[in-house]
Structure formats: structure tokens, C-alpha cells
Short mmCIF file of C-alpha atoms in Angstrom, two decimals:
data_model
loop_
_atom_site.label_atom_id
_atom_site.label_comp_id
_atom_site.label_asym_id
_atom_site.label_seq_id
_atom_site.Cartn_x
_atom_site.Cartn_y
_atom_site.Cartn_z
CA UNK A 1 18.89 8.98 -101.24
CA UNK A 2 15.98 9.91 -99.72
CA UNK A 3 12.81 9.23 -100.77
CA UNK A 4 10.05 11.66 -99.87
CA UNK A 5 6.77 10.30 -97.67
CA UNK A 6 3.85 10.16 -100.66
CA UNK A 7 1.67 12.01 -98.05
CA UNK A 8 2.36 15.40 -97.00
CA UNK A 9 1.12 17.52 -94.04
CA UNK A 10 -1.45 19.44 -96.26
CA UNK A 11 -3.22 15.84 -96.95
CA UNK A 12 -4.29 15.47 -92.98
CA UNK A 13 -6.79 17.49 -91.44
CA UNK A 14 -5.58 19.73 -88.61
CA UNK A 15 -7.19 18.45 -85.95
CA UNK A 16 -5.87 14.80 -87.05
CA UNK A 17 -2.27 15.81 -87.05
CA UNK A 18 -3.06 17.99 -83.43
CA UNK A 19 -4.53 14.12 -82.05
CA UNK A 20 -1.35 12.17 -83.58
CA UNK A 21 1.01 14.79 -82.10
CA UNK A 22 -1.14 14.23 -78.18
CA UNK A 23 -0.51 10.52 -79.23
CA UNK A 24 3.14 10.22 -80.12
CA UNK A 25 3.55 12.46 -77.10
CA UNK A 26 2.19 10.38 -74.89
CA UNK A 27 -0.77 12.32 -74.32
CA UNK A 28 -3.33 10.12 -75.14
CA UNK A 29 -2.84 6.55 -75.69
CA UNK A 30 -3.49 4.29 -79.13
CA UNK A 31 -6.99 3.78 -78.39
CA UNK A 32 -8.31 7.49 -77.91
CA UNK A 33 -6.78 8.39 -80.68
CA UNK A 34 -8.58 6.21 -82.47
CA UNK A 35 -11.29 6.78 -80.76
CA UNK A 36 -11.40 10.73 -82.18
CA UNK A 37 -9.36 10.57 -85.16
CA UNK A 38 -12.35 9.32 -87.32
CA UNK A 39 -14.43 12.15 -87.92
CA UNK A 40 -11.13 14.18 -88.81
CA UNK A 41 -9.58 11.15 -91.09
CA UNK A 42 -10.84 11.58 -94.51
CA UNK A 43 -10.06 9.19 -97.43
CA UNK A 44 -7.82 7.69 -94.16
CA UNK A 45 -9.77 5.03 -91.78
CA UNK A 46 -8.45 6.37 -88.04
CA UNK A 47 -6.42 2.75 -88.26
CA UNK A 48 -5.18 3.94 -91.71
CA UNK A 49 -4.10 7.36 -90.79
CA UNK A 50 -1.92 6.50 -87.86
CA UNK A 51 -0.30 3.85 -89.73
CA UNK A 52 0.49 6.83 -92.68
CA UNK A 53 1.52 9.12 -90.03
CA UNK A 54 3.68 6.59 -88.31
CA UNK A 55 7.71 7.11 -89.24
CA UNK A 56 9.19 4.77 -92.51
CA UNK A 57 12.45 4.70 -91.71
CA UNK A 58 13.18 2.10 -95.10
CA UNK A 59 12.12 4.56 -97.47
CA UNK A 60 13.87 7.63 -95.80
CA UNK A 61 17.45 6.63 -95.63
CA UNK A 62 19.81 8.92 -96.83
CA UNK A 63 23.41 7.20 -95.86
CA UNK A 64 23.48 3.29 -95.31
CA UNK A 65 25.49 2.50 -92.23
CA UNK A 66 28.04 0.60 -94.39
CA UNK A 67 28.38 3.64 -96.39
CA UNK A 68 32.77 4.18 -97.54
CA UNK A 69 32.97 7.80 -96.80
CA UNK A 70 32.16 7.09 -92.72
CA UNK A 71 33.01 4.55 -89.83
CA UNK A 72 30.31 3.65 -87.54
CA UNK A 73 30.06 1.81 -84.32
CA UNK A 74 28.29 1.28 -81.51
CA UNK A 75 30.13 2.34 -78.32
CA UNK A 76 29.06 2.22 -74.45
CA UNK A 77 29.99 5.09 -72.15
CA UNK A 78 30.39 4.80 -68.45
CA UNK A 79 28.03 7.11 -66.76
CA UNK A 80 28.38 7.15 -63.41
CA UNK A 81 25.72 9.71 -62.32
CA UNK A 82 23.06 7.96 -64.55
CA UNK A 83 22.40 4.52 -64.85
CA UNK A 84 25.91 3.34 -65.21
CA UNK A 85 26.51 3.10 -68.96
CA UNK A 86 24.98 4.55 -71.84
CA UNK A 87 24.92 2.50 -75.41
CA UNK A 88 25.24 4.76 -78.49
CA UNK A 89 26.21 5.09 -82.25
CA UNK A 90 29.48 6.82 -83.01
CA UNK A 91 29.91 7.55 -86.69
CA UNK A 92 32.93 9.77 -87.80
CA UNK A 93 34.28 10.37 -91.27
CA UNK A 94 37.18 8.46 -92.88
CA UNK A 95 40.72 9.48 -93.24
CA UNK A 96 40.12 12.39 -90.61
CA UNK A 97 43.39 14.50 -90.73
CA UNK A 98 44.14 16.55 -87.86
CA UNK A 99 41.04 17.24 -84.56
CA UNK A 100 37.54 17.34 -85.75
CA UNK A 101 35.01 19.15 -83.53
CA UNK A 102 32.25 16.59 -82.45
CA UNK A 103 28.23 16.76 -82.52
CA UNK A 104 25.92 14.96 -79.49
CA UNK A 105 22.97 13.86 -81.56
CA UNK A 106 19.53 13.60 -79.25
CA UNK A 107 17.16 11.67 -80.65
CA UNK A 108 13.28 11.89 -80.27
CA UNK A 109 11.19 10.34 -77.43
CA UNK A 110 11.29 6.92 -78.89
CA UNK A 111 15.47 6.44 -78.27
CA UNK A 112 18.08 5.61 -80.90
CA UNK A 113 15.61 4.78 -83.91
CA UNK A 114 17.05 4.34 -87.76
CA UNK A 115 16.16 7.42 -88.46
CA UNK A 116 18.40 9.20 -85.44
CA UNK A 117 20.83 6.94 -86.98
CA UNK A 118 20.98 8.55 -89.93
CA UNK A 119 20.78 11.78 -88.58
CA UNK A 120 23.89 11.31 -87.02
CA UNK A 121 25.70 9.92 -90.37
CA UNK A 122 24.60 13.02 -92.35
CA UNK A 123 26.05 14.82 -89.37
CA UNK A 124 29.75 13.37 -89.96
CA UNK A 125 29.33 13.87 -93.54
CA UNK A 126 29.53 17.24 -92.77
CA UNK A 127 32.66 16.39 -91.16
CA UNK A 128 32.25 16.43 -87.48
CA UNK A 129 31.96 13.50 -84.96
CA UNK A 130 28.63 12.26 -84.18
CA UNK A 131 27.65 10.57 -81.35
CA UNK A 132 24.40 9.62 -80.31
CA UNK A 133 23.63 8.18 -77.47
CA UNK A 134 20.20 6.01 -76.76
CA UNK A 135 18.38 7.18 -73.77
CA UNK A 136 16.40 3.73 -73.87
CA UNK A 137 19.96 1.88 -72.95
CA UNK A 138 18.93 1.06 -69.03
CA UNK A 139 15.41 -1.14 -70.88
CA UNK A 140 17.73 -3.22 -73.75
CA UNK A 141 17.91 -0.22 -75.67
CA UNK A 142 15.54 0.79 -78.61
CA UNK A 143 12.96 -2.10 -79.20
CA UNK A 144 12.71 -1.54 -83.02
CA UNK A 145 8.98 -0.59 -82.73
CA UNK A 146 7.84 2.47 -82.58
CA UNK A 147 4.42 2.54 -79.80
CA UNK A 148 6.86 -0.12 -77.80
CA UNK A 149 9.79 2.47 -77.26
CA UNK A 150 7.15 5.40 -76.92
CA UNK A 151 6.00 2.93 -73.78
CA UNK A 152 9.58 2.47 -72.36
CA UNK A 153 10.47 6.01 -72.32
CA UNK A 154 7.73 6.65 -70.02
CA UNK A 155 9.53 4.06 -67.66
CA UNK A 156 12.97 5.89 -67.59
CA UNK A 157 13.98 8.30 -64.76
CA UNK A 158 14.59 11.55 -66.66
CA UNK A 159 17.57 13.14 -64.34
CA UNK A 160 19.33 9.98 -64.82
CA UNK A 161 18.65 9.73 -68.66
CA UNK A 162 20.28 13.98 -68.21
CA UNK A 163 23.07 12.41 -66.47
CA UNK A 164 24.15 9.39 -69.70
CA UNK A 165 24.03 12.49 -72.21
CA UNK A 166 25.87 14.85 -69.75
CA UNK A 167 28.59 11.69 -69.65
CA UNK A 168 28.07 11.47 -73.50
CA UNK A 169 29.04 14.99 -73.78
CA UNK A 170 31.90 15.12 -71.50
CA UNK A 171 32.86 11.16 -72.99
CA UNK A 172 32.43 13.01 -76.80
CA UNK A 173 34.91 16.33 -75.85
CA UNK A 174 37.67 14.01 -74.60
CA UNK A 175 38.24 11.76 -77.85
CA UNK A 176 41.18 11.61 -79.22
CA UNK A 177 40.04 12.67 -82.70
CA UNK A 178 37.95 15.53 -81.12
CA UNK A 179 39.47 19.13 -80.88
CA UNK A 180 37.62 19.35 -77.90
CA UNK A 181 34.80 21.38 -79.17
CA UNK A 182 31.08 19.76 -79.09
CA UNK A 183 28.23 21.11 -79.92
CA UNK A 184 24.31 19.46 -79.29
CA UNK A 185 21.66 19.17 -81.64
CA UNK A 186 18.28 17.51 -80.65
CA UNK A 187 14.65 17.30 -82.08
CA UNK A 188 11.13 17.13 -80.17
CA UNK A 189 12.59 15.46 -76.72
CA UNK A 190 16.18 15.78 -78.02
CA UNK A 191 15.04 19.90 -78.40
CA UNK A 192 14.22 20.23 -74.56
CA UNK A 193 17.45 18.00 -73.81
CA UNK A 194 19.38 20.35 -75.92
CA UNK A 195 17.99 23.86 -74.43
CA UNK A 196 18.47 21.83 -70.56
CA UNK A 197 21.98 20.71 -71.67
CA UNK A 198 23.16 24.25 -72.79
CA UNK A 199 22.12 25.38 -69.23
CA UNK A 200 23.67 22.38 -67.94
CA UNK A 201 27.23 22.26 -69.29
CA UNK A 202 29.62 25.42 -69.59
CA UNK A 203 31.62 24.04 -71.83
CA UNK A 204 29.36 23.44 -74.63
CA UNK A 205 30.19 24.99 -77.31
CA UNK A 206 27.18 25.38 -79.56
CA UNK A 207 23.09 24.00 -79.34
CA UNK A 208 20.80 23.58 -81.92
CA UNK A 209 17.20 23.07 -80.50
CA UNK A 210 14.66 21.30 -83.19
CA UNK A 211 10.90 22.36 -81.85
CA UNK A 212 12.24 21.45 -77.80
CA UNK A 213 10.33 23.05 -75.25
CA UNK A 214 11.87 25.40 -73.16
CA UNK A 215 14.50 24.86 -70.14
CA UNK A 216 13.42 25.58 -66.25
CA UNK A 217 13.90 29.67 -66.81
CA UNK A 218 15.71 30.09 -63.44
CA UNK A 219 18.45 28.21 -65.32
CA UNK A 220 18.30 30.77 -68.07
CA UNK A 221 21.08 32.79 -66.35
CA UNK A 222 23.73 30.05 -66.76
CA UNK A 223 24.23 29.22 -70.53
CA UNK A 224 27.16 29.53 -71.84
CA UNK A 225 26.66 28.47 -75.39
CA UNK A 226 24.82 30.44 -78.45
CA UNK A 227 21.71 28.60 -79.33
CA UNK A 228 20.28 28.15 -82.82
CA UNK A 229 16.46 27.15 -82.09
CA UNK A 230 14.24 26.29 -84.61
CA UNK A 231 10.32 25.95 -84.53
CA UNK A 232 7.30 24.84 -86.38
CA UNK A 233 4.75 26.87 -86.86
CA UNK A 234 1.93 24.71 -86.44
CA UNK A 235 3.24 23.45 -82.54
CA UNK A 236 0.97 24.85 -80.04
CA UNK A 237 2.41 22.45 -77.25
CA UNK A 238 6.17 23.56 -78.10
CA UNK A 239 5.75 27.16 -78.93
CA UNK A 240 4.12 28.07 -76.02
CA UNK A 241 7.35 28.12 -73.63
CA UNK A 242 8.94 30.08 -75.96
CA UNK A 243 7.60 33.73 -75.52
CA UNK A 244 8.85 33.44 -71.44
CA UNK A 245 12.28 31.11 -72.78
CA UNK A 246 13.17 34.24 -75.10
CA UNK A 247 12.51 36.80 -72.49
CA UNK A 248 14.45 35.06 -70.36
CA UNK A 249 17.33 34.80 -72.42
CA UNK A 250 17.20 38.62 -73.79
CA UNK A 251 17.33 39.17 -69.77
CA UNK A 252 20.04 37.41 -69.39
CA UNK A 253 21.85 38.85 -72.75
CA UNK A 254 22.15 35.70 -74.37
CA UNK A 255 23.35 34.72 -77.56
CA UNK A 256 20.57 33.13 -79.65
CA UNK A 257 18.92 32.74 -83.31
CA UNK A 258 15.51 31.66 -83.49
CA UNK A 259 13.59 30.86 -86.37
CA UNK A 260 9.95 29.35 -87.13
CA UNK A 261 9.47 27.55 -90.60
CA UNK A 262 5.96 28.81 -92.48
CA UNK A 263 3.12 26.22 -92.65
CA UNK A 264 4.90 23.25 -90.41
CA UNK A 265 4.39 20.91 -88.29
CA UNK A 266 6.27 19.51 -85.24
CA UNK A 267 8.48 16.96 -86.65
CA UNK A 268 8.92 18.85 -89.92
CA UNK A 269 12.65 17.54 -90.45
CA UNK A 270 11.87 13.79 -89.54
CA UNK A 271 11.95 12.49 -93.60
CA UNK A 272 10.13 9.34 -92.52
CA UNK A 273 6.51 10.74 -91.72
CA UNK A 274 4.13 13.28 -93.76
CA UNK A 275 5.07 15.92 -91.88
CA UNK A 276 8.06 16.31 -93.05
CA UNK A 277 8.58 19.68 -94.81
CA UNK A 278 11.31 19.11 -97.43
CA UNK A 279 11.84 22.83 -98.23
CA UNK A 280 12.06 24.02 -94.11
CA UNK A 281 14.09 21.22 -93.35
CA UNK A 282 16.73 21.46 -96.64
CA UNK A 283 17.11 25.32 -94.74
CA UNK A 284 16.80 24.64 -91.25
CA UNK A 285 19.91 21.71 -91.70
CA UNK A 286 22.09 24.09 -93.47
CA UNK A 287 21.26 27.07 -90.77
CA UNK A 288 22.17 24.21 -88.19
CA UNK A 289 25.64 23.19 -90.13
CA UNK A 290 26.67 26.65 -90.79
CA UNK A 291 25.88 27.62 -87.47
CA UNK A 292 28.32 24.42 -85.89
CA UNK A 293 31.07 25.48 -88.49
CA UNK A 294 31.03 28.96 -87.63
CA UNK A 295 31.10 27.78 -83.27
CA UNK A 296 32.93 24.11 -82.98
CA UNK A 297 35.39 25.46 -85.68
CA UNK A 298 37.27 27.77 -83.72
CA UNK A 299 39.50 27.43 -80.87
CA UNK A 300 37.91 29.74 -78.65
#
């Protein structure tokens, strides 16, 4: 079960939590924000604060990997657009009678991480398919350190990282367990994949944005798939592509729920970092399973 961080949002200064966001962002590097987190840190040291702000991915697991109730493995998918293969944790629930419909999990801008790991167990707990695939793959995959896959992602060539989860999804639909039916859900980078993915694949069947920034609105025109999108209030960064991403999509007469949690920060559903917001999270996941139930469900 998880255990909440002791720290909560409320405990940091704004302007700290602004420089940390710039700095897991890539934004500024390790040393600036040192450099300016001082005067804004408090009972913290800057040194202290980023290590209380960074994720705990020990104290925040909900479902062990070797948990009874799922099977999990790590699977490669060819992907020949991209870089030629894609590495990524498949977890589905055991005994599965008849097709399940399946989930593409998108993980932050640090790759497949425990905590995306997780993610996509609570997922098949729910009773879909989870698969998420680890955009790091083409570098040895997720280092296990946080600032040293921050560093790698920077090295990857984004429209071939678009092209492993396109294969993902299109790897994911085809399973013979899957009724064919998969939706996307993402969070920070995983939220912009999921928003470019829904304009990138007709056949998706549902996407659930966590604080993503906005797809190129030309694109707009040609999503297929209702999106559930949900936002932090405190996000400056994020919520500015929004106002132009929803006119775009009332334009185009898209289907789409929006919603933006009271008081939160970007990154308010990761449970392994202060800014986790227990009560917006608890809500936004059950919006986000209802909303896959009621779309990967059917057969139309």
C-alpha cells in the first residue's frame, strides 16, 4: 500500500516548486537550481529540498511486481520506423476469460521508472492490459537514477521515440488476449505523447492526457478518439497550450473532458514526490478508469 510522501506541496515555497519543475524539465540544470533555490528553501538547504522533492519510488509502491492477482514481463517490440525495437513492461491480470481491452502506459521524461511500473500494474488491476513501453530503450533503457535518465532523454530523437509507441500501440491492439480496443494514458511527457498519439493513430480508441502540453494544432482536425485531459492548477508551462488546444478541438467538434484539480501541482498523481495530491489524484484515476470502461469496453 502506498505510503504517502511526509512532505506535501503546501510545505515548499512557490517559487521553489516553479525552479524544481524548470529543473526536472530540463530547463535549468542541477547547479542553477541550486544556485536560486536557497532564498526560496526554508527549513530545506537548496541540497535538501531537491533531494525531498526528488521521486521515492520504495515508499510509494502500491502493487509489488510479484504480486498473485497479475503476470508481468518484460517484452521487446519490433519497431521498424523507430529505432528498431522498443523494451517494455507488459502486466495483465490472471485467469483473463474471454478479450480484455488494453492500456499504452507513457511514462514521464525520465523512461520506464518504478513508479511507471506500478502505474501500469494498478492499470491491469482494473482489468485491462498494460503495456508500457520505455522510450529510453535505444541508451540501455532506464538507468535507475533519476538526473541520469533526465540526461539521456535529452539524447533521444523524439519522432523516432513517436514511432516505438506508435509500434507499441499497433503491437498492444493485435494481442491475442486484446479485444482489439486500446486506449493511451500518459503523464507530464507521456501527456504530450498521449494528445500527439490521439492525432496520430485513428484507431485509438480512448486518451487520457495527465498535465501534457498540447499537440501541433494543425493536427487538431484528425483525432479520432475522445480525450479525457486532466490539469494542475498550479502549471503555468502546461496550461498555457491549452486555451488554443481547446479551441482547436471545439473547431474541430471534438469529443473531450477536461478538468483542472484545485491547489495542484504538475505531477500531482506521481505518489513518490510532495507534490502529490492524494485527494485530486484518488478522483482524477477513477475519472480516467471510468472513462476507459465506458470507451475500450465496447465494440464500436
Amino acid at each position: 500500500m502506498s505510503n504517502p510522501p511526509k512532505h506535501t506541496a503546501s510545505d515548499f515555497h512557490p517559487e521553489a516548486l516553479r525552479l524544481f519543475d524548470q529543473f526536472v524539465h530540463g530547463d535549468i540544470d542541477r547547479r542553477t537550481f541550486i544556485s536560486k533555490a536557497g532564498r526560496f528553501a526554508g527549513a530545506f538547504t537548496a541540497v535538501g529540498l531537491l533531494e525531498t522533492l526528488t521521486p521515492k519510488f520504495a515508499y510509494a509502491q502500491r502493487i509489488a511486481g510479484n504480486d498473485g492477482r497479475i503476470q508481468a514481463q518484460y517484452v521487446e517490440v519490433e519497431s521498424p520506423k523507430g529505432y528498431g525495437k522498443v523494451r517494455g513492461y507488459l502486466v495483465k491480470p490472471v485467469n483473463i476469460t474471454g478479450k480484455l481491452p488494453a492500456v499504452l502506459v507513457i511514462h514521464e521524461n525520465r523512461g520506464l521508472n518504478p513508479h511507471i511500473e506500478d502505474i501500469a500494474r494498478r492499470v491491469a488491476l482494473e482489468n485491462f492490459i498494460a503495456f508500457a513501453p520505455d522510450a529510453l530503450t535505444p541508451l540501455g533503457g532506464y538507468p535507475g537514477d533519476e538526473d541520469a535518465a533526465r540526461e539521456l532523454f535529452k539524447k533521444l530523437d523524439q519522432p523516432k521515440t513517436q514511432e516505438d509507441f506508435v509500434a507499441a500501440f499497433h503491437w498492444l491492439a493485435q494481442l491475442p488476449e486484446s479485444n482489439g480496443r486500446v486506449g493511451a494514458i500518459g503523464f507530464c511527457y507521456g501527456g504530450s505523447l498521449s494528445n500527439l498519439l490521439a492525432t496520430r493513430l485513428p484507431t485509438l480508441a480512448a486518451a487520457v492526457p495527465f498535465y501534457g502540453s498540447a499537440p501541433p494544432l494543425e493536427a487538431v482536425p484528425a483525432i479520432k478518439s475522445p480525450l479525457l485531459i486532466h490539469f494542475a492548477e498550479q502549471d503555468e508551462r502546461v496550461n498555457a497550450s491549452w486555451p488554443p488546444y481547446e479551441q482547436a478541438l471545439k473547431s474541430a467538434g471534438k469529443a473531450y473532458q477536461a478538468y483542472q484539480y484545485a491547489g495542484t501541482q504538475h505531477g500531482f498523481n506521481n505518489d513518490t514526490t510532495p507534490r502529490y495530491d492524494e485527494a485530486a489524484a484518488t478522483l482524477a484515476w477513477q475519472r480516467s478508469i471510468d472513462f476507459f470502461n465506458q470507451h475500450l469496453r465496447t465494440s464500436a
